[in-house]
XYZ file of C-alpha atoms in Angstrom:
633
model
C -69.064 59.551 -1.634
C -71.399 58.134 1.503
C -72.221 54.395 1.167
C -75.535 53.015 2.824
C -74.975 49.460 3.725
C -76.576 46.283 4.119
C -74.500 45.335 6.898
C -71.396 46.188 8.696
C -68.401 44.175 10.058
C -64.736 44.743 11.591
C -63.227 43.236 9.326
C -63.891 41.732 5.690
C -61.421 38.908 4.682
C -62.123 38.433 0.482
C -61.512 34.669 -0.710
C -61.391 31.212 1.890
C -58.193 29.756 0.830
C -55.163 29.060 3.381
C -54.665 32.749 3.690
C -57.944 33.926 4.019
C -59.404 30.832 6.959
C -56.271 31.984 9.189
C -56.730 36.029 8.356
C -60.474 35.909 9.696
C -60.284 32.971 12.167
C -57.373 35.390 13.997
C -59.186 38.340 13.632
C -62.915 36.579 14.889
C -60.850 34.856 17.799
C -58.996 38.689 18.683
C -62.765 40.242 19.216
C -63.276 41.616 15.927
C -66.814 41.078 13.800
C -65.923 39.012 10.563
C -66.984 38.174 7.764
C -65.762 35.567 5.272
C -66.589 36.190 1.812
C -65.701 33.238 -1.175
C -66.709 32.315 -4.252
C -67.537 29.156 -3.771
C -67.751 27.473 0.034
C -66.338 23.855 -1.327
C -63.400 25.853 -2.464
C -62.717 26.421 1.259
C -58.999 25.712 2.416
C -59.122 23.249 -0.550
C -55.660 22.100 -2.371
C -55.586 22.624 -5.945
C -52.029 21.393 -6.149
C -50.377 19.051 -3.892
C -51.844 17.509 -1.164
C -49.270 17.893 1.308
C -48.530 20.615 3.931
C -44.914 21.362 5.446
C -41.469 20.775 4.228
C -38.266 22.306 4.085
C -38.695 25.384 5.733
C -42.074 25.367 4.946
C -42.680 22.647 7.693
C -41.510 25.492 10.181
C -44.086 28.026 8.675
C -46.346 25.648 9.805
C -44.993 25.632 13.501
C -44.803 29.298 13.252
C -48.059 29.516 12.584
C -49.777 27.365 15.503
C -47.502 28.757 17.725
C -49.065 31.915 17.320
C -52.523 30.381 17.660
C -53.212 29.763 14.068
C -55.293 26.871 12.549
C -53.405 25.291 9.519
C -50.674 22.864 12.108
C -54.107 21.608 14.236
C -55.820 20.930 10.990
C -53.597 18.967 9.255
C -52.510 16.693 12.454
C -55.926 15.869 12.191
C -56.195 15.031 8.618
C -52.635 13.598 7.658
C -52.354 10.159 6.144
C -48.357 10.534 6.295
C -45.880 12.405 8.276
C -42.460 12.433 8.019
C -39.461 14.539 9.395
C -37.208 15.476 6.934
C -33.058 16.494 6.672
C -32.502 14.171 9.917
C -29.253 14.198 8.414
C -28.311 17.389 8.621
C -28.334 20.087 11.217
C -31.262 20.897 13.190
C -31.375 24.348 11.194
C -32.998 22.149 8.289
C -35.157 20.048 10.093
C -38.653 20.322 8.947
C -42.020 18.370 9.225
C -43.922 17.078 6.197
C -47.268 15.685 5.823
C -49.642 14.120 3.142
C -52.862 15.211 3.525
C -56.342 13.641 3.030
C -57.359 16.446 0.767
C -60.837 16.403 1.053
C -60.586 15.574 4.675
C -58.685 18.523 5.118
C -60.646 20.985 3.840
C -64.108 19.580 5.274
C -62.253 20.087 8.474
C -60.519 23.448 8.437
C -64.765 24.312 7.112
C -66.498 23.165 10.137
C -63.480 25.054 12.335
C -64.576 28.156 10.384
C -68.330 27.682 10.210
C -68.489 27.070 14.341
C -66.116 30.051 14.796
C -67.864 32.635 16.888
C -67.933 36.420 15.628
C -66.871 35.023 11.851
C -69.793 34.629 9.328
C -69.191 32.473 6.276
C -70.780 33.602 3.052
C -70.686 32.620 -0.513
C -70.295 35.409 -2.782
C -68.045 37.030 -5.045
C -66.426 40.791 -4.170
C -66.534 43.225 -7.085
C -64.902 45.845 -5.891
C -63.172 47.589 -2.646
C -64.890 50.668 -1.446
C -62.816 53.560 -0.347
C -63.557 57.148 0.862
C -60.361 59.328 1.561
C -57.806 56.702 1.095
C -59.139 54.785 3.317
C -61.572 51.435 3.386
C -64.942 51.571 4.203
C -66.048 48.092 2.825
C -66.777 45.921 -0.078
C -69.554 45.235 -2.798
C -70.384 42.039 -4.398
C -71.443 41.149 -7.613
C -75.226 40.560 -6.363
C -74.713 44.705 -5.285
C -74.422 43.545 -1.559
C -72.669 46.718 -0.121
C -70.987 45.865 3.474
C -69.209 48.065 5.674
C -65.682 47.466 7.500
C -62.758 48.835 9.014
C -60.470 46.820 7.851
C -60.257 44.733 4.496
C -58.171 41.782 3.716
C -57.870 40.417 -0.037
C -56.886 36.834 -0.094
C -58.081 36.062 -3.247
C -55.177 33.460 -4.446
C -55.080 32.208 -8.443
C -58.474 33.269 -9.086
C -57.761 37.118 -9.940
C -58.205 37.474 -13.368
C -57.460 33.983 -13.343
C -57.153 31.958 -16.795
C -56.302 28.436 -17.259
C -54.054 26.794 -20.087
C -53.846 23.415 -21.582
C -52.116 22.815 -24.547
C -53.843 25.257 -27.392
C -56.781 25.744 -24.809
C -57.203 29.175 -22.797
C -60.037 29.900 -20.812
C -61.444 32.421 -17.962
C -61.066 30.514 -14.718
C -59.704 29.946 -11.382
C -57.975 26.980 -9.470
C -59.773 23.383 -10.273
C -62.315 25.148 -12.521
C -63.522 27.455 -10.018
C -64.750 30.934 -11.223
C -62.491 34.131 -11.751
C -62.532 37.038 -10.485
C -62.304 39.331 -13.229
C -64.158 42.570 -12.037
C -62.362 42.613 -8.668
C -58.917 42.433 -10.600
C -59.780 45.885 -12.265
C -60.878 47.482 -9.330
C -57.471 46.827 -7.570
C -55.900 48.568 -10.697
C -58.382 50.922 -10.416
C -57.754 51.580 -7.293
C -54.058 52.980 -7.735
C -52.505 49.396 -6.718
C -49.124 48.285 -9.786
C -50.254 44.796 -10.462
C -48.196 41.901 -11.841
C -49.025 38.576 -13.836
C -47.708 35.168 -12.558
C -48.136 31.933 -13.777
C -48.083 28.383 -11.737
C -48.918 24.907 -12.810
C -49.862 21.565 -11.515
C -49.434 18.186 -12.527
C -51.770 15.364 -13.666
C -53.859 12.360 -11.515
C -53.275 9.235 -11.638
C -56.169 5.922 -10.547
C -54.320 4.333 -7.712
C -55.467 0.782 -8.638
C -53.745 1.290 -12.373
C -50.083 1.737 -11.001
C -47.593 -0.568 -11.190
C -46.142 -0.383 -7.423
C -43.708 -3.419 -7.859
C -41.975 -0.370 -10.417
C -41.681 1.818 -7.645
C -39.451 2.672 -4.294
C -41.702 2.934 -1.481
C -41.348 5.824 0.824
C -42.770 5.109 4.294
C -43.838 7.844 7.214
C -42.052 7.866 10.006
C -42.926 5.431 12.887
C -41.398 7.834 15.878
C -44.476 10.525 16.844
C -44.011 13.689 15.440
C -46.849 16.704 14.820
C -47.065 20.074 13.524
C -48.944 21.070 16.451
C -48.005 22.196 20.230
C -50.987 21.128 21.173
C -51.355 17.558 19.725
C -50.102 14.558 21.871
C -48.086 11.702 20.995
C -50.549 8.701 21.494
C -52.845 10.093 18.973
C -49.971 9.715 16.576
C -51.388 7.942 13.167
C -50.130 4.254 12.774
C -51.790 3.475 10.092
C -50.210 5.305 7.282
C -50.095 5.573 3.771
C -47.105 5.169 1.996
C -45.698 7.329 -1.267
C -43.769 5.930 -4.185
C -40.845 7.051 -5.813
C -40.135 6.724 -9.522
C -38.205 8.644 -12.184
C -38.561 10.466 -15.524
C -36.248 8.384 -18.738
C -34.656 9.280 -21.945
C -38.171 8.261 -23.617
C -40.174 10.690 -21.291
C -37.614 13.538 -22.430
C -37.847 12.366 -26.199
C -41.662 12.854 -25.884
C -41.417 16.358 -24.322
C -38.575 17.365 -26.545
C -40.690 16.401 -29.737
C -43.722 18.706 -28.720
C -42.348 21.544 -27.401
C -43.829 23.289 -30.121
C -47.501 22.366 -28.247
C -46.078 23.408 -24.830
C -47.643 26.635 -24.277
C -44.255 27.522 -22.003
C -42.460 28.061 -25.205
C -45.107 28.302 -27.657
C -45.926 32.126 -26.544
C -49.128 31.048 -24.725
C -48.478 31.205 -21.166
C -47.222 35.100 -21.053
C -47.013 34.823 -16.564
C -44.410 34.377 -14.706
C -43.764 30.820 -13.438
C -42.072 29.572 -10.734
C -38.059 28.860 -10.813
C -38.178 26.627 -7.638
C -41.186 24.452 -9.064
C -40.580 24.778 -12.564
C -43.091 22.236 -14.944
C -41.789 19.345 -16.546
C -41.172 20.761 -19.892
C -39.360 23.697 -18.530
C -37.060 21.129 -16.442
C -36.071 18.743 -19.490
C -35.159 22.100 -21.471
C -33.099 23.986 -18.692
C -30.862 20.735 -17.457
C -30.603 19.026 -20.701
C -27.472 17.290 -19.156
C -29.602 15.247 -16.881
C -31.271 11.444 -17.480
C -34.006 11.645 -15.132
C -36.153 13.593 -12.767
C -37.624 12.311 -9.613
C -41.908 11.620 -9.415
C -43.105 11.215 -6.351
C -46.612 9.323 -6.718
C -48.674 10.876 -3.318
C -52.476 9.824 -2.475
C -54.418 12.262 -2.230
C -56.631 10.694 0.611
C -57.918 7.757 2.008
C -61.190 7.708 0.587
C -60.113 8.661 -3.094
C -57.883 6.678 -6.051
C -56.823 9.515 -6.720
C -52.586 9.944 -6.857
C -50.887 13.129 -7.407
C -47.803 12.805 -9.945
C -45.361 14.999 -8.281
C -42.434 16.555 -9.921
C -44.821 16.281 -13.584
C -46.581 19.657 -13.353
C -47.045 20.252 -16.820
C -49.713 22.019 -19.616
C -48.854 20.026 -22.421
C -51.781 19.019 -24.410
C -53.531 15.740 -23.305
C -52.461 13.592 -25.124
C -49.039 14.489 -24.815
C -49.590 14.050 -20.996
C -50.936 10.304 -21.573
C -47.951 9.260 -23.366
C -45.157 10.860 -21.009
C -47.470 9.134 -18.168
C -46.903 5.732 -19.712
C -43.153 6.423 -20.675
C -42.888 6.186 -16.901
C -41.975 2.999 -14.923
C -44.728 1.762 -12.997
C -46.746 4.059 -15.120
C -47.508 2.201 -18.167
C -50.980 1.347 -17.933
C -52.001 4.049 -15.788
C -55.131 5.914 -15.823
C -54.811 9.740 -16.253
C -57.971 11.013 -13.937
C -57.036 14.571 -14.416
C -54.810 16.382 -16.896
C -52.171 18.976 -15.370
C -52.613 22.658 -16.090
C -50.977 26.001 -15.779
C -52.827 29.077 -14.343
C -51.750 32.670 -14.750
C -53.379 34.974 -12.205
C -53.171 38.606 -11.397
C -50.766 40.115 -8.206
C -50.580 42.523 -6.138
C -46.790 43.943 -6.734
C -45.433 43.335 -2.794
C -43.218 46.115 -2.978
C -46.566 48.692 -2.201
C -47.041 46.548 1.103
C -45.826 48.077 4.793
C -44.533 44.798 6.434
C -47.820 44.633 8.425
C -49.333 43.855 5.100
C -51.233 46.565 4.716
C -51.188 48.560 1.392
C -49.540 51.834 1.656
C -52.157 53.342 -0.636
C -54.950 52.374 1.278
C -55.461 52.434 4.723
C -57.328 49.571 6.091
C -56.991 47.443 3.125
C -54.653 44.245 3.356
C -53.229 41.558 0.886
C -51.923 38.302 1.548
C -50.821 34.880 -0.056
C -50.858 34.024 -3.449
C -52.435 37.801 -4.378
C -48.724 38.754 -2.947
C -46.976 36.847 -5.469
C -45.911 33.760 -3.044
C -46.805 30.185 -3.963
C -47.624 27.283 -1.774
C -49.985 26.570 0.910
C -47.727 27.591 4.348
C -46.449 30.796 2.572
C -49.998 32.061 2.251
C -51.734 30.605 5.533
C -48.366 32.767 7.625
C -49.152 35.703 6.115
C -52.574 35.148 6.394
C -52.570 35.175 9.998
C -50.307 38.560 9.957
C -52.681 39.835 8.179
C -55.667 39.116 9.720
C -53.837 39.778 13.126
C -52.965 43.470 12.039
C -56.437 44.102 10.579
C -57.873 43.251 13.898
C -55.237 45.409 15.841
C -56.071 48.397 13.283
C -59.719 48.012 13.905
C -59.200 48.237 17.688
C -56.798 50.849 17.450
C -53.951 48.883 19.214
C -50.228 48.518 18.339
C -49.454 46.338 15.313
C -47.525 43.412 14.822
C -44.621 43.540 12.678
C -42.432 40.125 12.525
C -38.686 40.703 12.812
C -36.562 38.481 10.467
C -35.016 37.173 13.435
C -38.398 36.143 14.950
C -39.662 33.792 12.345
C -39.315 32.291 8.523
C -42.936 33.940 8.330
C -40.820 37.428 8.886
C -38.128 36.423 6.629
C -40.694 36.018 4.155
C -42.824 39.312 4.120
C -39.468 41.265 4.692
C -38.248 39.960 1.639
C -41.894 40.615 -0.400
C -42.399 44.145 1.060
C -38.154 45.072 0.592
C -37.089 43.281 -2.573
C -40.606 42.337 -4.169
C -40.557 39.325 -6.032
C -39.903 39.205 -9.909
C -41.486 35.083 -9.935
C -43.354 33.579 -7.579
C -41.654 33.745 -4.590
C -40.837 30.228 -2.313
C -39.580 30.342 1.362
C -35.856 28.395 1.396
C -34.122 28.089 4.269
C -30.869 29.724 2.518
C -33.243 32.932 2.485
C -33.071 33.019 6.456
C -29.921 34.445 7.920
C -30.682 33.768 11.093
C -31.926 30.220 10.955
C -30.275 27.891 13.836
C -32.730 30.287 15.802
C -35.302 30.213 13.561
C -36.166 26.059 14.295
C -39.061 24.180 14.148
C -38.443 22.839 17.973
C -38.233 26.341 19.258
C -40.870 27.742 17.403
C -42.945 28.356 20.385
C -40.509 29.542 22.425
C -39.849 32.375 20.213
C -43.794 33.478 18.904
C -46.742 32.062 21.892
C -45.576 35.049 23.695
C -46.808 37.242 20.796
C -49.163 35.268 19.760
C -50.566 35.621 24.074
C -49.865 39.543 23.434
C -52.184 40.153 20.619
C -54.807 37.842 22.030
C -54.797 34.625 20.114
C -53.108 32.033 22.043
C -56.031 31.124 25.084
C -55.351 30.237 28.549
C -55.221 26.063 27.465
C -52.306 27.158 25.387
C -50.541 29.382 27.870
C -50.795 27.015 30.506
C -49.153 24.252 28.698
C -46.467 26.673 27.011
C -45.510 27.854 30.342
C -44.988 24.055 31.732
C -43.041 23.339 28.874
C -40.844 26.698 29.658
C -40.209 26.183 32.876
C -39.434 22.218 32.406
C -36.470 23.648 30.139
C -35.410 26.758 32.243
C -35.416 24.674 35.824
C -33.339 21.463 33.293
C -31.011 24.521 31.911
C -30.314 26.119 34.921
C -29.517 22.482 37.016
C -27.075 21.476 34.042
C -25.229 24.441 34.010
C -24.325 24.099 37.701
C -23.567 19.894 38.317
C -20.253 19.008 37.897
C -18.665 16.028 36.801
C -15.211 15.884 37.943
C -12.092 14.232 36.898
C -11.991 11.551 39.658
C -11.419 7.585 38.802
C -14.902 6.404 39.114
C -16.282 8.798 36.422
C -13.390 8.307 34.120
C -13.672 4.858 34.341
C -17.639 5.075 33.500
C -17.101 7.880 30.976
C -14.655 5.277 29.310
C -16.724 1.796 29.495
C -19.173 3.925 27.268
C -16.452 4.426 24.797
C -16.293 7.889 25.659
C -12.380 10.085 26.552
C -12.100 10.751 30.128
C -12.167 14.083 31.739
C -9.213 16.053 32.372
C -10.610 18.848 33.771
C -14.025 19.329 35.864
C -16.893 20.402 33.742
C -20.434 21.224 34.204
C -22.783 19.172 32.701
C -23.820 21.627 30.174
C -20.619 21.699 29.143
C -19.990 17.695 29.119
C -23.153 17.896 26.362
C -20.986 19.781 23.991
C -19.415 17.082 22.648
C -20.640 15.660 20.226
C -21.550 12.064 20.994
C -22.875 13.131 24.751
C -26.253 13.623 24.234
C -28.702 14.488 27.501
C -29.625 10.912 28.297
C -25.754 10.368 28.910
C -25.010 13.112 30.679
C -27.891 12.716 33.260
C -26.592 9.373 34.307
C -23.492 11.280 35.376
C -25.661 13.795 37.586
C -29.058 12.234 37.637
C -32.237 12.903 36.136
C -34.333 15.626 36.459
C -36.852 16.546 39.446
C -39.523 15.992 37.136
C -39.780 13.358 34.009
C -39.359 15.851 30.569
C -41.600 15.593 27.699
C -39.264 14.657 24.692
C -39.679 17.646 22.783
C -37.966 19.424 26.054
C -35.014 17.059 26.073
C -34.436 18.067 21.847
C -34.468 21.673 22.607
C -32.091 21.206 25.511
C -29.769 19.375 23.312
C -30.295 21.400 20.357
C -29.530 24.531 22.621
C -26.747 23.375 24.081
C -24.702 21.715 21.247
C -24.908 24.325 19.302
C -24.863 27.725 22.136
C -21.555 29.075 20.561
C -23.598 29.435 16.832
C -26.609 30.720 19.012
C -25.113 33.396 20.732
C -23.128 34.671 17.636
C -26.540 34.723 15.823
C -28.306 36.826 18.607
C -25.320 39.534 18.388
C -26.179 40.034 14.791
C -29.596 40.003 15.835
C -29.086 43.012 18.471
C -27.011 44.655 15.871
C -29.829 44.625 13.506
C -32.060 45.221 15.659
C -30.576 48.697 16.462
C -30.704 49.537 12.626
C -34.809 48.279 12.557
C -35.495 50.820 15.679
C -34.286 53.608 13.303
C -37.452 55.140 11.340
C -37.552 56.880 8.508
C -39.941 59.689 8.590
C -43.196 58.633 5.669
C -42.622 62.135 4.089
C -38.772 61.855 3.566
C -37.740 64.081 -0.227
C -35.658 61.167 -1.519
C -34.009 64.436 -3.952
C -32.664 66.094 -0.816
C -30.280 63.678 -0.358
C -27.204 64.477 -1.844
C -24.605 61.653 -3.272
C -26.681 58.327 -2.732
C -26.239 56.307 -5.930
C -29.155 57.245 -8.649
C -30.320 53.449 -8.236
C -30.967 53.627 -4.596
C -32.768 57.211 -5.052
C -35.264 55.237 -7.822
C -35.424 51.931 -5.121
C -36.168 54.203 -2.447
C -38.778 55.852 -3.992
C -40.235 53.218 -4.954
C -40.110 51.023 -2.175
C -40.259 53.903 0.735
C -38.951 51.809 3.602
C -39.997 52.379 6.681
C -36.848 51.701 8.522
C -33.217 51.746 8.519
C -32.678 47.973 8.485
C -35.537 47.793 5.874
C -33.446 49.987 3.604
C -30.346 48.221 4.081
C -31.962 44.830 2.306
C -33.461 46.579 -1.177
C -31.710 45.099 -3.784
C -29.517 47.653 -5.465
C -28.797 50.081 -1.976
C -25.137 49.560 -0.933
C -23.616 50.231 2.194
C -22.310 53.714 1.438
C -25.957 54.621 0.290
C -27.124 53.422 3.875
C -24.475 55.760 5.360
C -25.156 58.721 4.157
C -29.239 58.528 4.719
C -28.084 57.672 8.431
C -26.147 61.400 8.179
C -28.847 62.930 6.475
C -31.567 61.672 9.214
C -29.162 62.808 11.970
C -28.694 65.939 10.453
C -32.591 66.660 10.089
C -33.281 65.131 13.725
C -30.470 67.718 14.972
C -32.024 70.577 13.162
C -35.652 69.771 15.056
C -34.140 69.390 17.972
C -32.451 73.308 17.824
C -35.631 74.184 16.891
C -37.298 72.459 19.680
């Protein structure tokens, strides 16, 4: 079937949420003609849930991300009321950057980047369905039978397939914050050939500011020292004038109220038939599965500067409403509060990852791309990184250039869609730093060490970026280089320094690289044993340099798994393999493969189910086949 159309683009990107402003802001910036296509243009990089961006490992996402050229770490650093570094505790692994947002502020922003974006055209309307012609996109149509041609489509359409939102004994047809579904567009996709899935989230209620009882609470400051999410931001535009959080708890009362309606709760009334979340499970679901514990943490967030409205974290619930007023007022600090807005659950239609290459492009369709919450991931950074993958490879397609496939060992944002397109996801799926093997190289202080060379490759990080990237680089090659080669030796007048710092003495000469091993030598010590650098080093330098040096021995053992693996990844797997001509592999790995089809070795080595020996003997049976062509040959 021809299609005339009404207009034509590069590249379609369907829904404006986190995934969908960095999938057609990459792809405009890379060249490509764009158009943005939402339901509704308020909706636009808006936070139905919390009104924070970052955390653990999540907070790296969001380096990833802008160190790639992305939007979402520039837009919040210019939007936070709060920011705050957490795990300072613990190994720099875990480090990661948080920040409460002005959620309307936010939004607003990241909507003026994308209107003034040239190449990208914002338009509100809802897509129907996903034209194809030999397996392969040609464009969309919209409910107003707009037809437009592309290359390349990317569906980023969130909660608000099929979406349908639950409160207590009410059901209705809706997406997040009361925003339409899309209904019609969820059929096509089945239609269409593509195994979809059904997952539920939730989100808790709003509380009026001005009715809590602070004096009840633990405040939780931001952090004083600068810190930002962005490369490009700079340290005296750091916010001083932040807005603290509070901290208060669930009690046995709060648990006696949920207890005594759980036959209301649609979780466990047979309402809510989706899939929820096990890493942010509601309320109700919490008191039920640890029963052993007196009380859960609430963390009571603003949601802006210009609003009274406070977001109840840690009570996501979809208890009726007034069941939700009296666990509100169970609460310490709570009592009298005003309930603005009652929590909800949403269940929502997926696209099953496992049918995704790990450039996100459906291996159905050519041309047609998924990302974020339609992928069955949940939160704000997970969507936004593999919105920008997407967007990137659609772009790449469209120009018929090489794509861009993130290694595990090049970023969380790999880790993630490795894990999606390899393992799928049977719940919505979180990014946790205990999911990344590699992750003392996968930091947020190195983040642009290891991606604005791609992101410079593909065409989205601009000669501003580059310039100051390669500064920074140098700074800590020329620093590296000069610490590896001064010596401190043994002699009397450095011992005798070494000790009125409380430090041991030397016994041996050492370079001063080596002197910053231990422990309580960090670089400001060491340089006043060999003298500061040629040129004064931007802080963020100095942390890498210590980082890289304290822990070199971890590094280095890290990077030879990484080259091992790596070796494995560089072995394909031809797309036509017979999965039934390969004798003795365990009947479970035939079924995963077939179902999966990985593209690679490596890839194959990581489905759930596939054991070693299974790996083995497809390596024999690929050597034997390449043999084979090559007599023939």
């Amino acid at each position: 079937m021809s299609y005339e159309f009404d207009e034509n683009f590069d590249v379609i990107v369907v829904g404006a949420g986190h995934a969908g402003v960095e999938a057609s802001l990459a792809a405009a910036r890379m060249g490509c003609k764009v158009l943005l296509a939402t339901i509704n243009l308020e909706m636009l990089a808006f936070m139905p849930c919390n009104p924070s961006i970052g955390g653990s490992a999540k907070g790296i996402v969001v380096r990833e991300i802008d160190a790639l050229g992305g939007e979402m770490g520039k837009n919040i650093d210019k939007t936070y009321i709060q920011m705050k570094m957490l795990n300072t505790g613990k190994g720099p692994a875990v480090r990661a950057l948080r920040a409460q947002a002005d959620k309307a502020l936010y939004a607003m922003t990241m909507k003026h980047t994308v209107e003034r974006q040239e190449n990208l055209t914002l338009r509100q309307s809802m897509v129907d369905e996903i034209l194809v012609e030999d397996g392969k996109v040609v464009g969309v149509r919209t409910a107003t039978n707009q037809k437009y041609g592309a290359k390349a489509v990317v569906v980023t359409t969130g909660t608000a397939l099929r979406g349908e939102i639950i409160l207590g004994e009410l059901k209705y047809s809706s997406g997040p914050n009361n925003s339409l579904a899309s209904v019609t567009l969820a059929d096509n996709l089945k239609e269409l050939g593509l195994e979809i899935g059904r997952f539920k989230t939730g989100t808790p209620p709003r509380v009026k500011a001005s009715s809590i009882n602070y004096e009840e609470t633990e405040i939780q400051p931001g952090d004083e020292k600068p810190n930002h999410f962005s490369f490009l931001s700079k340290d005296e535009d750091y916010l001083q004038d932040q807005i603290p959080c509070w901290l208060t708890y669930t009690n046995q009362e709060s648990h006696d109220i949920i207890n005594n309606n759980l036959h209301r709760a649609p979780m466990f009334s047979g309402i809510v038939k989706g899939v929820g979340p096990r890493y942010c499970p509601s309320i109700e679901d919490k008191i039920v599965r640890f029963a052993d514990k007196n009380r859960h943490q609430l963390f009571l967030e603003p949601e802006g500067r210009e609003t009274e409205e406070v977001y109840v974290q840690g009570l996501s619930t979809s208890l009726p409403e007034d069941v939700q007023k009296e666990l509100i007022h169970s609460i310490k600090g709570l009592e009298k509060a005003e309930m603005m807005r009652t929590g909800y659950a949403i269940e929502y239609d997926i696209v099953l990852p496992h049918q995704l290459r790990a450039t996100l492009e459906t291996k159905l369709i050519s041309g047609l791309f998924t990302a974020g919450q339609t992928n069955g991931t949940s939160g704000y950074e997970e969507a936004a990184g593999q919105g920008l993958v997407a967007g990137i490879n659609a772009a790449l397609k469209v120009q018929g250039k090489p794509e861009l496939i993130l290694k595990r060992s090049d970023a969380y944002i790999g880790v993630m869609i490795d894990d999606l397109v390899t393992k799928g996801t049977l719940e919505p799926y979180r990014l946790l730093t205990s999911r990344a093997e590699y992750r003392l190289i996968l930091r947020h202080d190195n983040a642009d060490m290891r991606l604005t060379p791609i992101g410079r490759e593909v065409g989205l990080v601009d000669d501003e970026r580059w310039s100051i990237f390669e500064i920074k680089k140098n700074q800590f090659d020329s620093e590296l280089t000069r610490l590896s080669k001064e010596k401190l030796k043994p002699i009397k007048e450095t011992n005798e320094k070494i000790q009125a710092l409380g430090f041991k003495p030397l016994t041996d000469a050492m370079t001063a690289k080596e002197f910053m091993r231990r422990p309580e030598i960090d670089y400001a010590t060491a340089t006043q044993f060999v003298g500061p650098a040629a040129e004064d080093l931007d802080a963020k330098v100095i942390e890498l340099l210590e980082t890289e040096i304290k822990y070199e021995g971890y590094i280095n053992k890290a990077l030879d798994q990484v080259a091992k693996m790596k070796r494995m990844e560089e072995k394909k797997i031809p797309k036509n393999i017979d999965w039934d001509a390969i004798d003795s592999i365990a009947t479970e790995a035939r079924q995963k493969f077939k179902k999966i089809n990985p593209e690679t070795i490596g890839q194959a080595s990581r489905i759930s189910g596939v054991n070693p020996a299974d790996i083995s003997i497809l390596m024999v049976y690929l050597e034997g086949n390449n043999k084979a062509r090559r007599k023939v040959e």
